[in-house]
Amino acid sequence: MSRRSASSLWDAVRHAGFDRDPRLWTSDTSIALRDLARGSALARPLEDVRGRTALLRTSDQLTAALALIEIDGAVRRLVLCPPDLDDAHLPYVIKTAGVDVIVTDRQQDAVTDLRIDDIVRCERTIRQRPIDRTATHDTEWILFTSGTTGVPKMVVHALTTLTGAIKSTGNLAGRVHWGTFYDVRRYGGLQILLRALLGGGSLVLSSAAEATAAFLTRAREHDVTHATGTPSHWRRALMSG
């Protein structure tokens, strides 16, 4: 396949630089983004998904974030599944989007019923190996609208439209570390992930199973300067002590 010039999320991460040691933090681990320059969280070569339409369905936010950084610019289209997408709707999503490969951290038996033969595992760790991250596609991002019932509604985006309002540099002084109650597999959380990545800062990810006080404690430990959430999140924060 001939290669052409394209931009990717990895290009943006690399352009933002690693001098501040940007990381993705969870309650039990952290990933240094610089490690993606010489390794991968995918269990198979990136070339195995290049030019294809990938359904990204994970049980873990960190896994999803790493996969997004890796496959944007390589796949022709990526479908980002929110955590609460009903499994019953997956056949419709796969057919409508033309999915031919699934990128997942789930057990094999959780995805074998979807009639997609090609399944690429994505993990929460980065294994060192040579990897060519040359961007060859202006990847289409398929996101789901929130607050809908019945058949899911999908919207086409591009990295340029998702990051159009985000400036990679700004006039804020000092280091900017983000924290969010939002899930990065939904539009609101994805915006915060992209802001952190393009700004060269770190991001502290929350968990639905994590107590508010525990998340805020971690945010303090990792020097979070900017945090986002819904009014309900902040109400719980005020009541957490």
mmCIF file of C-alpha atoms in Angstrom:
data_model
loop_
_atom_site.group_PDB
_atom_site.id
_atom_site.type_symbol
_atom_site.label_atom_id
_atom_site.label_comp_id
_atom_site.label_asym_id
_atom_site.label_seq_id
_atom_site.Cartn_x
_atom_site.Cartn_y
_atom_site.Cartn_z
ATOM 1 C CA MET A 1 0.000 0.000 0.000
ATOM 2 C CA SER A 2 1.380 3.402 -0.891
ATOM 3 C CA ARG A 3 1.777 5.790 2.018
ATOM 4 C CA ARG A 4 0.543 9.337 1.981
ATOM 5 C CA SER A 5 0.848 12.298 4.285
ATOM 6 C CA ALA A 6 -1.739 12.398 7.062
ATOM 7 C CA SER A 7 -1.934 13.684 10.600
ATOM 8 C CA SER A 8 -2.696 11.601 13.649
ATOM 9 C CA LEU A 9 -3.277 11.810 17.366
ATOM 10 C CA TRP A 10 0.159 10.322 17.947
ATOM 11 C CA ASP A 11 1.700 13.106 15.856
ATOM 12 C CA ALA A 12 -0.072 15.644 18.082
ATOM 13 C CA VAL A 13 1.121 13.908 21.254
ATOM 14 C CA ARG A 14 4.688 13.842 19.979
ATOM 15 C CA HIS A 15 4.482 17.493 18.892
ATOM 16 C CA ALA A 16 3.302 18.499 22.385
ATOM 17 C CA GLY A 17 6.517 16.970 23.725
ATOM 18 C CA PHE A 18 7.509 14.724 26.592
ATOM 19 C CA ASP A 19 9.553 17.188 28.633
ATOM 20 C CA ARG A 20 6.793 17.293 31.280
ATOM 21 C CA ASP A 21 6.573 13.486 31.357
ATOM 22 C CA PRO A 22 2.858 13.379 30.444
ATOM 23 C CA ARG A 23 1.013 10.379 31.872
ATOM 24 C CA LEU A 24 -2.368 8.759 32.037
ATOM 25 C CA TRP A 25 -3.177 7.926 35.653
ATOM 26 C CA THR A 26 -5.709 5.421 36.982
ATOM 27 C CA SER A 27 -6.352 4.241 40.520
ATOM 28 C CA ASP A 28 -3.839 1.404 40.178
ATOM 29 C CA THR A 29 -1.338 2.308 37.461
ATOM 30 C CA SER A 30 0.035 4.987 35.159
ATOM 31 C CA ILE A 31 1.323 5.034 31.601
ATOM 32 C CA ALA A 32 4.092 7.347 30.417
ATOM 33 C CA LEU A 33 3.126 8.502 26.937
ATOM 34 C CA ARG A 34 6.770 8.669 25.875
ATOM 35 C CA ASP A 35 6.850 4.854 26.062
ATOM 36 C CA LEU A 36 4.572 4.672 23.011
ATOM 37 C CA ALA A 37 7.482 5.953 20.935
ATOM 38 C CA ARG A 38 9.138 2.554 21.270
ATOM 39 C CA GLY A 39 6.333 0.168 22.118
ATOM 40 C CA SER A 40 2.667 -0.673 21.840
ATOM 41 C CA ALA A 41 -0.336 -1.649 23.933
ATOM 42 C CA LEU A 42 -1.659 -3.707 21.016
ATOM 43 C CA ALA A 43 -1.023 -7.440 21.137
ATOM 44 C CA ARG A 44 -0.503 -7.497 17.360
ATOM 45 C CA PRO A 45 1.367 -5.244 14.908
ATOM 46 C CA LEU A 46 -0.266 -1.943 14.037
ATOM 47 C CA GLU A 47 -0.119 -3.019 10.392
ATOM 48 C CA ASP A 48 -2.813 -5.604 11.138
ATOM 49 C CA VAL A 49 -5.405 -2.821 11.523
ATOM 50 C CA ARG A 50 -4.042 -0.331 9.004
ATOM 51 C CA GLY A 51 -6.599 0.815 6.448
ATOM 52 C CA ARG A 52 -9.463 -1.005 8.140
ATOM 53 C CA THR A 53 -12.603 -0.072 10.110
ATOM 54 C CA ALA A 54 -12.074 -0.828 13.790
ATOM 55 C CA LEU A 55 -14.661 -1.152 16.537
ATOM 56 C CA LEU A 56 -13.018 -0.050 19.780
ATOM 57 C CA ARG A 57 -14.886 -1.671 22.658
ATOM 58 C CA THR A 58 -13.136 -1.857 26.003
ATOM 59 C CA SER A 59 -14.038 -2.391 29.623
ATOM 60 C CA ASP A 60 -11.331 0.026 30.722
ATOM 61 C CA GLN A 61 -10.801 3.741 30.016
ATOM 62 C CA LEU A 62 -7.019 3.535 30.011
ATOM 63 C CA THR A 63 -7.044 0.769 27.415
ATOM 64 C CA ALA A 64 -9.383 2.825 25.234
ATOM 65 C CA ALA A 65 -7.185 5.928 25.509
ATOM 66 C CA LEU A 66 -4.043 4.029 24.517
ATOM 67 C CA ALA A 67 -5.797 2.375 21.581
ATOM 68 C CA LEU A 68 -7.085 5.734 20.318
ATOM 69 C CA ILE A 69 -3.575 7.177 20.322
ATOM 70 C CA GLU A 70 -2.246 4.143 18.480
ATOM 71 C CA ILE A 71 -4.826 3.468 15.783
ATOM 72 C CA ASP A 72 -5.792 7.003 14.740
ATOM 73 C CA GLY A 73 -3.995 7.712 11.499
ATOM 74 C CA ALA A 74 -3.655 3.991 10.794
ATOM 75 C CA VAL A 75 -7.260 2.820 10.519
ATOM 76 C CA ARG A 76 -9.633 4.195 7.921
ATOM 77 C CA ARG A 77 -12.443 4.485 10.462
ATOM 78 C CA LEU A 78 -12.741 3.901 14.190
ATOM 79 C CA VAL A 79 -15.960 3.367 16.104
ATOM 80 C CA LEU A 80 -15.615 4.368 19.753
ATOM 81 C CA CYS A 81 -18.110 2.461 21.887
ATOM 82 C CA PRO A 82 -19.311 4.093 25.125
ATOM 83 C CA PRO A 83 -19.227 1.860 28.215
ATOM 84 C CA ASP A 84 -23.013 1.512 28.433
ATOM 85 C CA LEU A 85 -23.672 0.519 24.822
ATOM 86 C CA ASP A 86 -26.118 -2.382 24.862
ATOM 87 C CA ASP A 87 -24.558 -5.521 23.378
ATOM 88 C CA ALA A 88 -27.816 -6.128 21.529
ATOM 89 C CA HIS A 89 -27.057 -3.097 19.332
ATOM 90 C CA LEU A 90 -23.559 -4.212 18.324
ATOM 91 C CA PRO A 91 -24.610 -6.157 15.193
ATOM 92 C CA TYR A 92 -26.385 -3.023 13.916
ATOM 93 C CA VAL A 93 -23.349 -0.851 14.693
ATOM 94 C CA ILE A 94 -20.967 -3.285 13.016
ATOM 95 C CA LYS A 95 -23.070 -3.530 9.870
ATOM 96 C CA THR A 96 -23.788 0.203 9.610
ATOM 97 C CA ALA A 97 -20.173 1.291 10.117
ATOM 98 C CA GLY A 98 -18.677 -1.527 8.035
ATOM 99 C CA VAL A 99 -16.548 -2.860 10.892
ATOM 100 C CA ASP A 100 -14.053 -5.566 9.934
ATOM 101 C CA VAL A 101 -11.818 -5.701 13.029
ATOM 102 C CA ILE A 102 -12.488 -5.382 16.768
ATOM 103 C CA VAL A 103 -9.951 -3.829 19.130
ATOM 104 C CA THR A 104 -10.776 -4.842 22.685
ATOM 105 C CA ASP A 105 -9.509 -5.752 26.152
ATOM 106 C CA ARG A 106 -12.444 -8.082 26.748
ATOM 107 C CA GLN A 107 -12.323 -11.832 26.933
ATOM 108 C CA GLN A 108 -12.521 -13.698 23.650
ATOM 109 C CA ASP A 109 -15.914 -15.215 24.426
ATOM 110 C CA ALA A 110 -17.372 -11.732 24.954
ATOM 111 C CA VAL A 111 -16.894 -10.800 21.296
ATOM 112 C CA THR A 112 -16.971 -14.065 19.357
ATOM 113 C CA ASP A 113 -20.737 -13.852 18.863
ATOM 114 C CA LEU A 114 -20.335 -10.693 16.765
ATOM 115 C CA ARG A 115 -19.274 -12.616 13.633
ATOM 116 C CA ILE A 116 -16.075 -10.648 13.236
ATOM 117 C CA ASP A 117 -13.192 -13.028 12.709
ATOM 118 C CA ASP A 118 -10.405 -10.550 13.375
ATOM 119 C CA ILE A 119 -9.960 -9.487 17.001
ATOM 120 C CA VAL A 120 -6.967 -7.461 18.209
ATOM 121 C CA ARG A 121 -6.289 -7.359 21.907
ATOM 122 C CA CYS A 122 -5.318 -4.083 23.573
ATOM 123 C CA GLU A 123 -3.760 -4.010 27.014
ATOM 124 C CA ARG A 124 -3.074 -1.586 29.878
ATOM 125 C CA THR A 125 0.667 -2.004 29.490
ATOM 126 C CA ILE A 126 3.114 -1.052 26.766
ATOM 127 C CA ARG A 127 5.403 -3.746 25.432
ATOM 128 C CA GLN A 128 8.596 -2.534 23.815
ATOM 129 C CA ARG A 129 8.972 -3.420 20.141
ATOM 130 C CA PRO A 130 9.697 -1.618 16.873
ATOM 131 C CA ILE A 131 6.605 0.114 15.502
ATOM 132 C CA ASP A 132 5.962 2.319 12.485
ATOM 133 C CA ARG A 133 3.537 5.070 13.474
ATOM 134 C CA THR A 134 3.507 6.822 10.106
ATOM 135 C CA ALA A 135 0.007 8.233 9.590
ATOM 136 C CA THR A 136 -1.506 6.938 6.353
ATOM 137 C CA HIS A 137 -5.202 7.787 6.814
ATOM 138 C CA ASP A 138 -7.271 10.763 7.928
ATOM 139 C CA THR A 139 -9.256 8.512 10.215
ATOM 140 C CA GLU A 140 -13.014 8.934 10.536
ATOM 141 C CA TRP A 141 -14.100 8.896 14.177
ATOM 142 C CA ILE A 142 -17.580 7.477 14.799
ATOM 143 C CA LEU A 143 -19.028 8.605 18.143
ATOM 144 C CA PHE A 144 -22.406 7.983 19.704
ATOM 145 C CA THR A 145 -24.845 10.692 20.721
ATOM 146 C CA SER A 146 -25.746 10.687 24.400
ATOM 147 C CA GLY A 147 -29.139 10.452 26.008
ATOM 148 C CA THR A 148 -30.721 8.356 23.279
ATOM 149 C CA THR A 149 -32.801 5.222 23.565
ATOM 150 C CA GLY A 150 -33.453 2.481 21.050
ATOM 151 C CA VAL A 151 -31.157 2.144 18.043
ATOM 152 C CA PRO A 152 -27.924 4.074 18.764
ATOM 153 C CA LYS A 153 -27.236 7.196 16.737
ATOM 154 C CA MET A 154 -23.736 7.563 15.353
ATOM 155 C CA VAL A 155 -22.032 10.777 14.277
ATOM 156 C CA VAL A 156 -18.958 11.072 12.045
ATOM 157 C CA HIS A 157 -16.086 13.249 13.258
ATOM 158 C CA ALA A 158 -12.486 13.826 12.312
ATOM 159 C CA LEU A 159 -9.558 14.560 14.590
ATOM 160 C CA THR A 160 -9.469 18.096 13.191
ATOM 161 C CA THR A 161 -13.095 18.737 14.140
ATOM 162 C CA LEU A 162 -12.689 17.143 17.564
ATOM 163 C CA THR A 163 -9.659 19.289 18.341
ATOM 164 C CA GLY A 164 -10.633 22.441 16.455
ATOM 165 C CA ALA A 165 -11.339 24.427 19.628
ATOM 166 C CA ILE A 166 -8.255 23.121 21.430
ATOM 167 C CA LYS A 167 -5.027 25.046 21.261
ATOM 168 C CA SER A 168 -1.913 22.946 21.764
ATOM 169 C CA THR A 169 -0.190 25.890 23.402
ATOM 170 C CA GLY A 170 -1.580 28.704 25.454
ATOM 171 C CA ASN A 171 -0.778 31.488 27.856
ATOM 172 C CA LEU A 172 -1.549 29.561 31.051
ATOM 173 C CA ALA A 173 1.499 29.600 33.277
ATOM 174 C CA GLY A 174 3.105 26.425 34.556
ATOM 175 C CA ARG A 175 2.154 22.809 34.141
ATOM 176 C CA VAL A 176 -1.444 21.862 33.369
ATOM 177 C CA HIS A 177 -2.625 18.522 34.687
ATOM 178 C CA TRP A 178 -6.172 17.455 33.988
ATOM 179 C CA GLY A 179 -8.593 15.344 35.950
ATOM 180 C CA THR A 180 -12.098 14.377 34.945
ATOM 181 C CA PHE A 181 -15.136 12.567 36.266
ATOM 182 C CA TYR A 182 -16.193 12.044 32.657
ATOM 183 C CA ASP A 183 -15.549 8.821 30.766
ATOM 184 C CA VAL A 184 -13.159 9.314 27.836
ATOM 185 C CA ARG A 185 -15.242 6.920 25.729
ATOM 186 C CA ARG A 186 -17.968 9.578 25.587
ATOM 187 C CA TYR A 187 -17.725 12.925 23.817
ATOM 188 C CA GLY A 188 -17.276 15.066 26.942
ATOM 189 C CA GLY A 189 -14.525 12.900 28.389
ATOM 190 C CA LEU A 190 -12.856 12.524 25.012
ATOM 191 C CA GLN A 191 -12.569 16.305 24.795
ATOM 192 C CA ILE A 192 -10.679 16.375 28.093
ATOM 193 C CA LEU A 193 -8.408 13.537 26.982
ATOM 194 C CA LEU A 194 -7.583 15.427 23.804
ATOM 195 C CA ARG A 195 -6.961 18.665 25.698
ATOM 196 C CA ALA A 196 -4.514 16.891 27.969
ATOM 197 C CA LEU A 197 -2.725 15.140 25.103
ATOM 198 C CA LEU A 198 -2.433 18.220 22.897
ATOM 199 C CA GLY A 199 -1.277 20.324 25.824
ATOM 200 C CA GLY A 200 1.502 17.975 26.847
ATOM 201 C CA GLY A 201 -0.042 17.455 30.271
ATOM 202 C CA SER A 202 -1.176 14.454 32.263
ATOM 203 C CA LEU A 203 -4.700 13.198 32.876
ATOM 204 C CA VAL A 204 -6.081 11.534 35.990
ATOM 205 C CA LEU A 205 -8.882 9.165 34.993
ATOM 206 C CA SER A 206 -11.771 8.365 37.314
ATOM 207 C CA SER A 207 -13.658 5.109 37.668
ATOM 208 C CA ALA A 208 -17.375 4.515 38.060
ATOM 209 C CA ALA A 209 -16.588 2.186 40.958
ATOM 210 C CA GLU A 210 -14.307 4.684 42.715
ATOM 211 C CA ALA A 211 -15.528 6.811 45.610
ATOM 212 C CA THR A 212 -15.508 10.553 44.961
ATOM 213 C CA ALA A 213 -13.173 11.201 47.886
ATOM 214 C CA ALA A 214 -10.711 8.618 46.577
ATOM 215 C CA PHE A 215 -10.628 10.240 43.136
ATOM 216 C CA LEU A 216 -10.135 13.713 44.611
ATOM 217 C CA THR A 217 -7.323 12.382 46.791
ATOM 218 C CA ARG A 218 -5.588 10.983 43.724
ATOM 219 C CA ALA A 219 -6.147 14.254 41.882
ATOM 220 C CA ARG A 220 -4.367 16.089 44.684
ATOM 221 C CA GLU A 221 -1.511 13.572 44.743
ATOM 222 C CA HIS A 222 -0.915 14.056 41.025
ATOM 223 C CA ASP A 223 -1.105 17.862 41.166
ATOM 224 C CA VAL A 224 -4.253 18.247 39.072
ATOM 225 C CA THR A 225 -4.747 21.894 38.107
ATOM 226 C CA HIS A 226 -7.924 21.559 36.017
ATOM 227 C CA ALA A 227 -10.852 19.218 36.642
ATOM 228 C CA THR A 228 -14.195 18.703 34.929
ATOM 229 C CA GLY A 229 -17.462 17.081 35.905
ATOM 230 C CA THR A 230 -21.217 17.491 35.963
ATOM 231 C CA PRO A 231 -23.086 19.433 38.679
ATOM 232 C CA SER A 232 -23.920 16.052 40.208
ATOM 233 C CA HIS A 233 -20.231 15.181 40.382
ATOM 234 C CA TRP A 234 -19.408 18.455 42.116
ATOM 235 C CA ARG A 235 -22.341 18.036 44.510
ATOM 236 C CA ARG A 236 -20.900 14.669 45.532
ATOM 237 C CA ALA A 237 -17.476 16.280 45.820
ATOM 238 C CA LEU A 238 -18.823 18.939 48.209
ATOM 239 C CA MET A 239 -20.486 16.220 50.292
ATOM 240 C CA SER A 240 -17.429 13.967 50.361
ATOM 241 C CA GLY A 241 -15.587 15.836 53.085
#
